[in-house]
């Protein structure tokens, strides 16, 4: 394959990786938004049941723990998406610049 074809192929493959990554980010963002909405509804329904300060503090503590667990999960999920994209891109680049052995086809993971 001549250098121009190789460059064009690399560009297409990197575009596919980036497109899949952005799609995953948007899907994850939508899922996170849905979870936050549900969490807020759940705790808003419990709020009228509060009759004293200790119950209110306990409800706030539960809410805080739930929010923190959601944030932690979201950060881990986003980290995995980025890690996967970097690994795919690195594999594509290694194949282009590896002149010692024939290039292997690196499959771009779809969303």
XYZ file of C-alpha atoms in Angstrom:
111
model
C 0.000 0.000 0.000
C 1.428 3.381 -0.891
C 1.852 6.081 1.782
C -1.176 8.072 0.627
C -3.472 5.051 0.864
C -2.009 4.173 4.256
C -2.576 7.714 5.523
C -6.149 7.771 4.194
C -6.898 4.393 5.774
C -5.430 5.525 9.110
C -7.514 8.705 8.985
C -10.724 6.730 8.347
C -9.968 4.243 11.112
C -9.114 6.965 13.640
C -12.322 8.777 12.675
C -14.283 5.569 13.347
C -12.629 5.183 16.759
C -13.386 8.810 17.632
C -16.983 8.539 16.421
C -17.586 5.380 18.446
C -16.014 6.993 21.512
C -18.134 10.142 21.289
C -21.252 8.005 20.770
C -20.431 6.017 23.922
C -19.919 9.257 25.878
C -23.314 10.592 24.794
C -25.053 7.305 25.594
C -23.413 7.235 29.010
C -24.357 10.873 29.618
C -27.995 10.135 28.817
C -27.996 7.142 31.136
C -26.388 9.190 33.924
C -28.974 11.947 33.511
C -31.787 9.393 33.739
C -30.288 7.922 36.926
C -29.937 11.360 38.540
C -33.530 12.193 37.649
C -34.768 8.928 39.179
C -32.645 9.427 42.297
C -34.010 12.926 42.814
C -37.583 11.707 42.350
C -37.057 8.892 44.829
C -35.729 11.174 47.535
C -38.304 13.886 46.810
C -41.010 11.290 47.459
C -39.421 10.454 50.818
C -39.163 14.100 51.885
C -42.805 14.514 53.034
C -42.301 11.575 55.420
C -39.620 13.489 57.345
C -40.915 14.526 60.772
C -37.749 15.373 62.714
C -34.204 16.591 62.137
C -32.549 13.181 62.642
C -34.691 11.637 59.902
C -33.851 14.565 57.617
C -30.125 14.176 58.297
C -30.339 10.427 57.627
C -32.163 11.079 54.351
C -29.508 13.611 53.345
C -26.756 11.113 54.201
C -28.382 8.424 52.051
C -28.827 10.889 49.213
C -25.181 11.986 49.437
C -23.981 8.383 49.402
C -26.150 7.609 46.374
C -24.881 10.652 44.493
C -21.273 9.812 45.343
C -21.707 6.206 44.165
C -23.182 7.477 40.900
C -20.354 9.941 40.331
C -17.750 7.304 41.097
C -19.369 4.859 38.683
C -19.627 7.517 35.963
C -15.962 8.460 36.278
C -14.912 4.813 36.112
C -17.095 4.216 33.046
C -15.723 7.279 31.281
C -12.186 6.182 32.134
C -12.820 2.794 30.566
C -14.160 4.428 27.399
C -11.067 6.640 27.116
C -8.734 3.729 27.869
C -10.380 1.646 25.154
C -10.133 4.480 22.622
C -6.452 5.084 23.414
C -5.670 1.383 23.065
C -7.453 1.186 19.712
C -5.775 4.339 18.407
C -2.388 3.140 19.613
C -2.864 -0.172 17.849
C -3.764 1.591 14.619
C -0.722 3.862 14.836
C 1.613 0.988 15.698
C 0.408 -0.894 12.624
C 1.093 2.089 10.372
C 4.597 2.735 11.688
C 5.635 -0.889 12.152
C 7.876 -1.633 9.173
C 9.411 -4.886 10.464
C 6.373 -7.137 10.074
C 3.308 -7.059 7.842
C 0.541 -4.889 9.185
C -2.196 -6.610 11.114
C -5.745 -5.476 10.728
C -6.927 -3.847 13.949
C -10.669 -4.088 14.307
C -12.352 -0.891 15.424
C -14.820 -1.695 18.167
C -18.294 -0.498 17.360
C -20.524 1.164 19.941
